[in-house]
Coordinates of C-alpha atoms and ligand atoms in Angstrom, one line a residue:
M86 CA 0.0 0.0 0.0
R87 CA 1.3 3.5 -0.8
V88 CA -0.5 6.3 0.9
F89 CA -0.7 9.9 -0.2
S90 CA -2.6 12.8 1.3
G91 CA -2.4 16.6 1.6
I92 CA -3.7 19.6 3.4
Q93 CA -4.0 23.1 2.1
P94 CA -2.1 25.9 3.9
T95 CA -5.1 28.2 4.0
G96 CA -5.9 29.3 7.5
S97 CA -5.3 27.4 10.7
L98 CA -5.9 23.7 11.0
H99 CA -8.8 22.7 13.2
L100 CA -10.2 19.6 14.9
G101 CA -11.9 18.5 11.6
N102 CA -8.5 18.3 9.9
D103 CA -7.0 16.5 12.9
L104 CA -9.8 14.0 13.4
G105 CA -10.8 13.5 9.8
A106 CA -7.4 13.4 8.2
I107 CA -4.2 13.7 10.3
R108 CA -5.3 11.0 12.8
Q109 CA -5.5 8.5 9.9
F110 CA -2.1 9.7 8.7
T111 CA -0.5 8.8 12.0
D112 CA -2.3 5.5 12.1
L113 CA -1.1 4.5 8.6
Q114 CA 2.5 5.6 8.8
S115 CA 3.9 2.6 10.6
R116 CA 2.2 0.1 8.3
A117 CA 2.5 1.7 4.8
E118 CA 4.8 3.8 2.7
C119 CA 3.3 7.3 3.3
L120 CA 3.7 10.7 1.7
F121 CA 2.1 13.7 3.4
C122 CA 2.2 16.9 1.5
V123 CA 1.5 20.6 2.2
V124 CA -0.4 21.5 -0.9
D125 CA 0.6 25.1 -1.5
L126 CA -0.2 25.1 -5.2
H127 CA -3.8 24.2 -4.3
A128 CA -3.9 27.2 -2.0
L129 CA -3.1 29.5 -4.9
T130 CA -6.4 28.6 -6.6
V131 CA -7.9 31.5 -4.6
P132 CA -6.0 34.8 -3.9
Q133 CA -3.3 34.5 -1.2
D134 CA -1.1 37.0 0.5
P135 CA 2.5 35.8 -0.2
A136 CA 3.8 36.3 3.4
A137 CA 0.7 34.6 4.8
L138 CA 1.0 31.7 2.4
R139 CA 4.7 31.2 3.4
A140 CA 3.8 31.2 7.1
A141 CA 0.8 28.9 6.7
T142 CA 2.9 26.4 4.7
L143 CA 5.5 26.2 7.5
Q144 CA 2.7 26.0 10.0
V145 CA 0.9 23.1 8.4
A146 CA 4.3 21.2 8.1
A147 CA 5.0 21.9 11.7
L148 CA 1.6 20.7 12.8
Y149 CA 2.0 17.5 10.8
L150 CA 5.0 16.7 13.0
A151 CA 3.4 18.1 16.2
C152 CA 0.4 15.8 15.6
G153 CA 2.7 12.8 15.5
I154 CA 3.8 12.3 11.9
D155 CA 7.3 10.9 12.0
P156 CA 9.5 12.1 9.2
R157 CA 11.7 9.0 9.6
Q158 CA 8.7 7.0 8.5
A159 CA 6.6 9.2 6.2
V160 CA 7.8 11.6 3.5
V161 CA 6.8 15.1 4.6
F162 CA 7.1 17.7 1.9
V163 CA 5.8 20.8 0.2
Q164 CA 4.0 20.3 -3.1
S165 CA 5.7 23.1 -5.0
H166 CA 9.1 21.6 -4.2
V167 CA 8.4 18.8 -6.6
A168 CA 7.7 20.4 -10.0
A169 CA 6.2 17.2 -11.4
H170 CA 3.0 17.9 -9.5
A171 CA 2.3 20.8 -11.8
E172 CA 3.5 19.0 -14.9
L173 CA 1.4 16.0 -14.3
A174 CA -1.6 18.2 -13.5
W175 CA -1.3 19.7 -17.0
L176 CA -1.2 16.2 -18.6
L177 CA -4.1 14.9 -16.6
G178 CA -6.0 18.1 -17.2
C179 CA -5.9 17.2 -20.9
L180 CA -7.9 14.0 -20.0
A181 CA -10.4 15.6 -17.6
T182 CA -13.4 17.2 -19.1
T183 CA -15.0 20.6 -18.4
G184 CA -18.3 18.7 -17.7
E185 CA -16.9 16.6 -14.9
L186 CA -14.9 19.5 -13.4
G187 CA -17.9 21.7 -13.5
R188 CA -19.9 19.2 -11.5
M189 CA -17.6 19.2 -8.5
T190 CA -19.4 20.4 -5.4
Q191 CA -16.4 22.3 -4.0
F192 CA -16.0 24.2 -7.3
K193 CA -19.7 25.1 -7.3
E194 CA -19.6 26.3 -3.7
K195 CA -16.4 28.3 -4.1
S196 CA -17.4 29.9 -7.4
R197 CA -21.0 30.7 -6.3
G198 CA -21.7 34.4 -6.4
H199 CA -18.6 35.1 -8.6
E200 CA -19.1 36.0 -12.2
S201 CA -15.7 34.5 -13.0
V202 CA -13.1 32.5 -11.0
S203 CA -9.5 31.4 -11.7
L204 CA -8.8 28.6 -14.1
G205 CA -6.8 27.1 -11.2
L206 CA -10.0 26.8 -9.1
F207 CA -11.7 25.0 -12.0
A208 CA -8.7 22.7 -12.6
Y209 CA -8.1 22.0 -8.9
P210 CA -9.2 18.3 -9.1
A211 CA -6.7 17.6 -11.9
L212 CA -3.9 18.8 -9.7
M213 CA -5.3 16.7 -6.8
A214 CA -5.4 13.7 -9.2
A215 CA -1.8 14.4 -10.2
D216 CA -0.7 14.6 -6.5
I217 CA -2.1 11.1 -5.9
L218 CA -1.2 9.4 -9.2
L219 CA 2.4 10.8 -9.4
Y220 CA 3.3 8.4 -6.6
R221 CA 1.2 5.6 -7.9
S222 CA -0.6 5.8 -4.6
T223 CA -3.2 3.2 -3.7
A224 CA -4.8 4.7 -0.6
V225 CA -5.8 8.3 0.2
P226 CA -6.9 9.1 3.7
V227 CA -9.2 12.1 3.6
G228 CA -12.4 13.5 5.3
D229 CA -15.7 12.9 3.7
D230 CA -15.7 16.2 1.8
Q231 CA -13.0 15.0 -0.5
R232 CA -14.9 11.9 -1.6
Q233 CA -16.0 13.4 -4.9
H234 CA -12.5 14.5 -5.8
L235 CA -11.3 11.0 -5.1
E236 CA -13.9 9.6 -7.4
L237 CA -12.7 11.9 -10.2
T238 CA -9.1 10.8 -9.6
R239 CA -10.2 7.2 -10.0
D240 CA -12.0 8.0 -13.2
I241 CA -8.9 9.8 -14.6
A242 CA -6.6 6.9 -13.6
Q243 CA -8.9 4.4 -15.4
R244 CA -9.2 6.7 -18.4
F245 CA -5.4 7.0 -18.7
N246 CA -4.9 3.3 -18.3
A247 CA -7.5 2.5 -20.9
R248 CA -6.0 4.8 -23.5
F249 CA -2.3 4.4 -22.8
G250 CA -1.9 1.1 -21.1
E251 CA -1.8 0.1 -17.4
T252 CA 0.1 3.0 -15.7
F253 CA -1.6 4.0 -12.5
P254 CA -3.2 1.9 -9.7
V255 CA -6.8 3.1 -9.1
P256 CA -6.5 4.6 -5.6
D257 CA -9.1 4.0 -2.8
A258 CA -10.3 6.7 -0.6
F259 CA -9.6 5.9 3.0
I260 CA -12.4 7.6 5.1
G261 CA -12.8 7.0 8.8
K262 CA -16.1 5.9 10.3
V263 CA -16.2 8.6 12.9
G264 CA -14.4 11.9 12.5
A265 CA -14.8 12.0 8.7
R266 CA -17.3 14.9 9.0
V267 CA -16.7 17.1 12.0
M268 CA -19.4 19.8 11.9
S269 CA -19.3 23.5 12.8
L270 CA -19.8 24.3 16.5
Q271 CA -22.2 27.1 15.4
D272 CA -24.2 25.2 12.8
P273 CA -24.3 21.4 12.8
A274 CA -25.5 21.4 9.2
E275 CA -22.2 22.8 8.0
K276 CA -18.8 21.1 8.2
M277 CA -16.1 22.6 10.4
S278 CA -14.1 24.7 8.0
K279 CA -10.9 26.8 7.9
S280 CA -12.6 29.4 5.7
A281 CA -15.9 29.9 7.7
A282 CA -16.1 33.5 8.7
D283 CA -17.0 32.8 12.4
P284 CA -13.9 31.6 14.3
A285 CA -16.3 30.3 17.0
S286 CA -17.4 27.6 14.5
R287 CA -14.1 25.7 14.8
V288 CA -11.6 24.7 17.4
E289 CA -8.2 25.4 16.0
L290 CA -5.3 23.2 16.9
L291 CA -3.3 26.2 18.2
D292 CA -6.2 27.8 20.2
P293 CA -5.2 28.5 23.8
P294 CA -7.2 26.6 26.4
A295 CA -9.3 29.7 27.3
A296 CA -10.4 30.0 23.7
V297 CA -11.2 26.3 23.5
R298 CA -13.3 26.5 26.6
A299 CA -15.2 29.6 25.4
K300 CA -15.9 28.1 22.0
I301 CA -17.2 24.9 23.5
R302 CA -19.3 26.7 26.0
R303 CA -20.8 28.8 23.2
A304 CA -21.3 25.8 20.9
V305 CA -25.0 25.4 19.8
T306 CA -26.9 22.4 21.2
D307 CA -30.3 20.9 20.4
S308 CA -33.6 21.2 22.2
G309 CA -34.1 19.0 25.3
R310 CA -31.4 18.2 27.8
E311 CA -30.5 14.6 26.9
V312 CA -27.0 13.8 25.8
R313 CA -27.8 11.2 23.1
H314 CA -26.2 10.4 19.8
D315 CA -28.8 10.8 17.0
R316 CA -27.6 12.6 13.9
E317 CA -31.1 13.3 12.7
A318 CA -32.8 14.5 15.9
K319 CA -29.8 15.8 17.8
P320 CA -27.2 16.9 15.2
A321 CA -25.3 19.4 17.4
V322 CA -25.0 17.1 20.4
S323 CA -24.1 14.2 18.2
N324 CA -21.3 16.2 16.8
L325 CA -20.0 17.1 20.2
L326 CA -20.3 13.5 21.3
E327 CA -18.2 12.3 18.4
I328 CA -15.6 14.9 19.1
F329 CA -15.5 13.9 22.7
A330 CA -15.2 10.2 21.8
L331 CA -12.3 10.9 19.4
V332 CA -10.3 13.1 21.6
S333 CA -10.8 11.0 24.8
G334 CA -10.7 7.5 23.2
E335 CA -14.0 6.6 25.0
P336 CA -16.8 5.1 23.0
V337 CA -19.8 7.3 22.3
A338 CA -22.1 4.8 24.2
A339 CA -20.0 5.2 27.3
L340 CA -20.3 8.9 27.2
E341 CA -24.0 8.7 26.6
G342 CA -24.2 6.5 29.7
R343 CA -22.2 8.9 31.8
Y344 CA -24.0 12.2 30.8
G345 CA -27.5 10.8 29.9
D346 CA -30.2 13.3 30.8
G347 CA -28.0 15.3 33.2
G348 CA -28.2 18.3 30.9
Y349 CA -25.6 19.9 28.7
G350 CA -23.6 22.0 31.2
R351 CA -21.4 19.3 32.8
F352 CA -21.1 17.5 29.4
K353 CA -19.7 20.6 27.7
A354 CA -17.4 21.5 30.6
D355 CA -15.9 18.0 30.5
L356 CA -15.7 18.0 26.7
A357 CA -13.8 21.3 26.8
E358 CA -11.3 19.8 29.3
A359 CA -10.9 16.7 27.1
V360 CA -10.2 18.8 24.0
V361 CA -7.7 21.0 26.0
A362 CA -5.9 17.8 27.1
H363 CA -5.8 16.5 23.6
L364 CA -4.4 19.7 22.2
E365 CA -1.8 20.4 25.0
P366 CA 0.9 18.0 23.8
I367 CA 0.4 19.0 20.2
Q368 CA 0.9 22.7 21.1
G369 CA 3.9 21.8 23.2
R370 CA 5.6 20.0 20.3
Y371 CA 4.6 22.8 18.0
R372 CA 6.3 25.4 20.2
D373 CA 9.5 23.2 20.3
L374 CA 9.5 23.1 16.5
Q375 CA 9.1 26.8 16.3
A376 CA 12.1 27.2 18.6
A377 CA 14.3 25.1 16.2
P378 CA 13.2 26.1 12.7
D379 CA 16.3 24.4 11.1
H380 CA 14.8 21.0 12.0
L381 CA 11.6 21.6 10.0
E382 CA 13.6 23.0 7.1
A383 CA 15.8 19.9 7.0
V384 CA 12.7 17.6 7.2
L385 CA 11.1 19.5 4.2
A386 CA 14.4 19.5 2.2
D387 CA 14.8 15.7 2.7
G388 CA 11.1 15.1 2.0
A389 CA 11.4 17.0 -1.3
V390 CA 14.3 14.8 -2.4
R391 CA 12.6 11.6 -1.4
A392 CA 9.3 12.6 -3.1
G393 CA 11.1 13.8 -6.2
A394 CA 12.9 10.4 -6.5
L395 CA 9.6 8.6 -6.4
A396 CA 8.0 11.0 -8.9
D397 CA 10.7 10.8 -11.6
P398 CA 10.1 7.2 -12.9
T399 CA 6.3 7.9 -13.1
M400 CA 6.9 11.0 -15.1
R401 CA 9.3 9.3 -17.5
D402 CA 6.8 6.5 -18.0
V403 CA 3.8 8.9 -18.4
R404 CA 5.6 11.2 -20.9
A405 CA 6.6 8.2 -23.1
R406 CA 3.1 6.7 -23.0
L407 CA 1.6 10.0 -24.1
G408 CA 4.0 10.3 -27.0
L409 CA 6.2 13.1 -25.7
L410 CA 9.8 12.8 -26.8
P411 CA 12.4 11.7 -24.2
R412 CA 14.2 14.6 -22.6
P413 CA 17.6 15.1 -24.3
Ligands
LIG591 P1 -8.3 20.5 3.1 O1 -7.0 21.2 3.2 O2 -9.6 21.3 2.9 O3 -8.5 19.6 4.3 C1 -7.5 18.7 4.7 C2 -8.1 17.4 5.2 O4 -9.0 17.6 6.3 C3 -10.2 17.0 6.0 N1 -11.3 17.8 6.6 C4 -12.2 17.3 7.4 N2 -12.4 16.1 7.9 C5 -13.5 16.0 8.8 N3 -14.3 17.0 9.2 C6 -14.1 18.3 8.7 N4 -14.9 19.2 9.1 C7 -13.0 18.5 7.8 N5 -12.5 19.5 7.1 C8 -11.5 19.1 6.4 C9 -10.3 17.0 4.5 O5 -11.2 16.0 4.0 C10 -8.9 16.7 4.1 O6 -8.7 15.3 4.1 N6 -8.2 19.0 -1.7 C11 -7.7 18.7 -0.4 C12 -6.2 18.7 -0.3 C13 -5.5 17.8 -1.2 C14 -5.4 16.4 -1.2 C15 -4.6 16.0 -2.3 C16 -5.9 15.5 -0.3 C17 -4.8 18.2 -2.3 N7 -4.3 17.1 -3.0 C18 -4.4 14.7 -2.6 C19 -5.7 14.1 -0.6 C20 -4.9 13.8 -1.7 C21 -8.3 19.8 0.6 O7 -8.6 20.8 0.2 O8 -8.2 19.4 1.9

């Protein structure tokens, strides 16, 4: 199994990124060959301030390590450091159609209300397919919101193989049973998101304890006072229960048993402490990494070399299959 996944350096990472994606990365790293990428080229599909992009790229890389990704096991690198991502995105973009790209939910959401958006935003899924297929990856751990992009990647791989001969494995999405869809603390119908305007809708991995406590205290709940998991009838409380279960390691049923119909107050207070306890070691490691920036730089330099070495043979093969002349 070869595993690839990426996170965009746009805004601060939150519990959704952690529980939906990074948790699976750390689970997989000891049993598979893994590549974890900071996808800075994807971030450019919407306008970015250059200094903020630089800082966010380093921050995501540092949070990968702080959350437990071990660069001695996994390849940790920045997308733009391996130029083949952009090259393969072009080649695969010539196989993807405007019809299928236009049907992507994320594209529809991000382009809604704009008369015109960047070509990059439209072509985004071809770049994502390139990320994955460049390393002939077989498994892609992601949250539920990336399911459709993964389907398109599979279609593109199959299309390429059918036209030019078996080249790419068709990768499987690797989506957790709980945590794949962590919802907003302010609206349980919306997913927790880096780009939502209201910062109270998400717990960021670098939020200080006081902010975590305040956000959880303010989190919306459902009518009634019973702490029960029922996505339909009690979407807000169900979301909080799932977060609690994931950060504490206790099953949802045990938490329901403990808090039952005792009201939301104690439940939320304990949840806040569980989240604070979960984040504390991550924040400690993050601060250590900040204090020694050379280490992170060295990890990313090494990652770029290792990723580039894996990408080269794919690109030689792909170019030849498409009929591009060998490079002199
Ligand atoms: P991004 O940067 O939006 O999110 C990073 C990862 O976090 C997951 N995630 C969530 N999981 C659960 N609940 C949530 N509320 C939540 N919000 C985000 C995402 O599903 C994702 O796994 N297009 C991708 C980045 C990407 C990529 C790739 C991923 C680029 N190339 C190749 C995998 C393979 C994205 O924008 O993720």
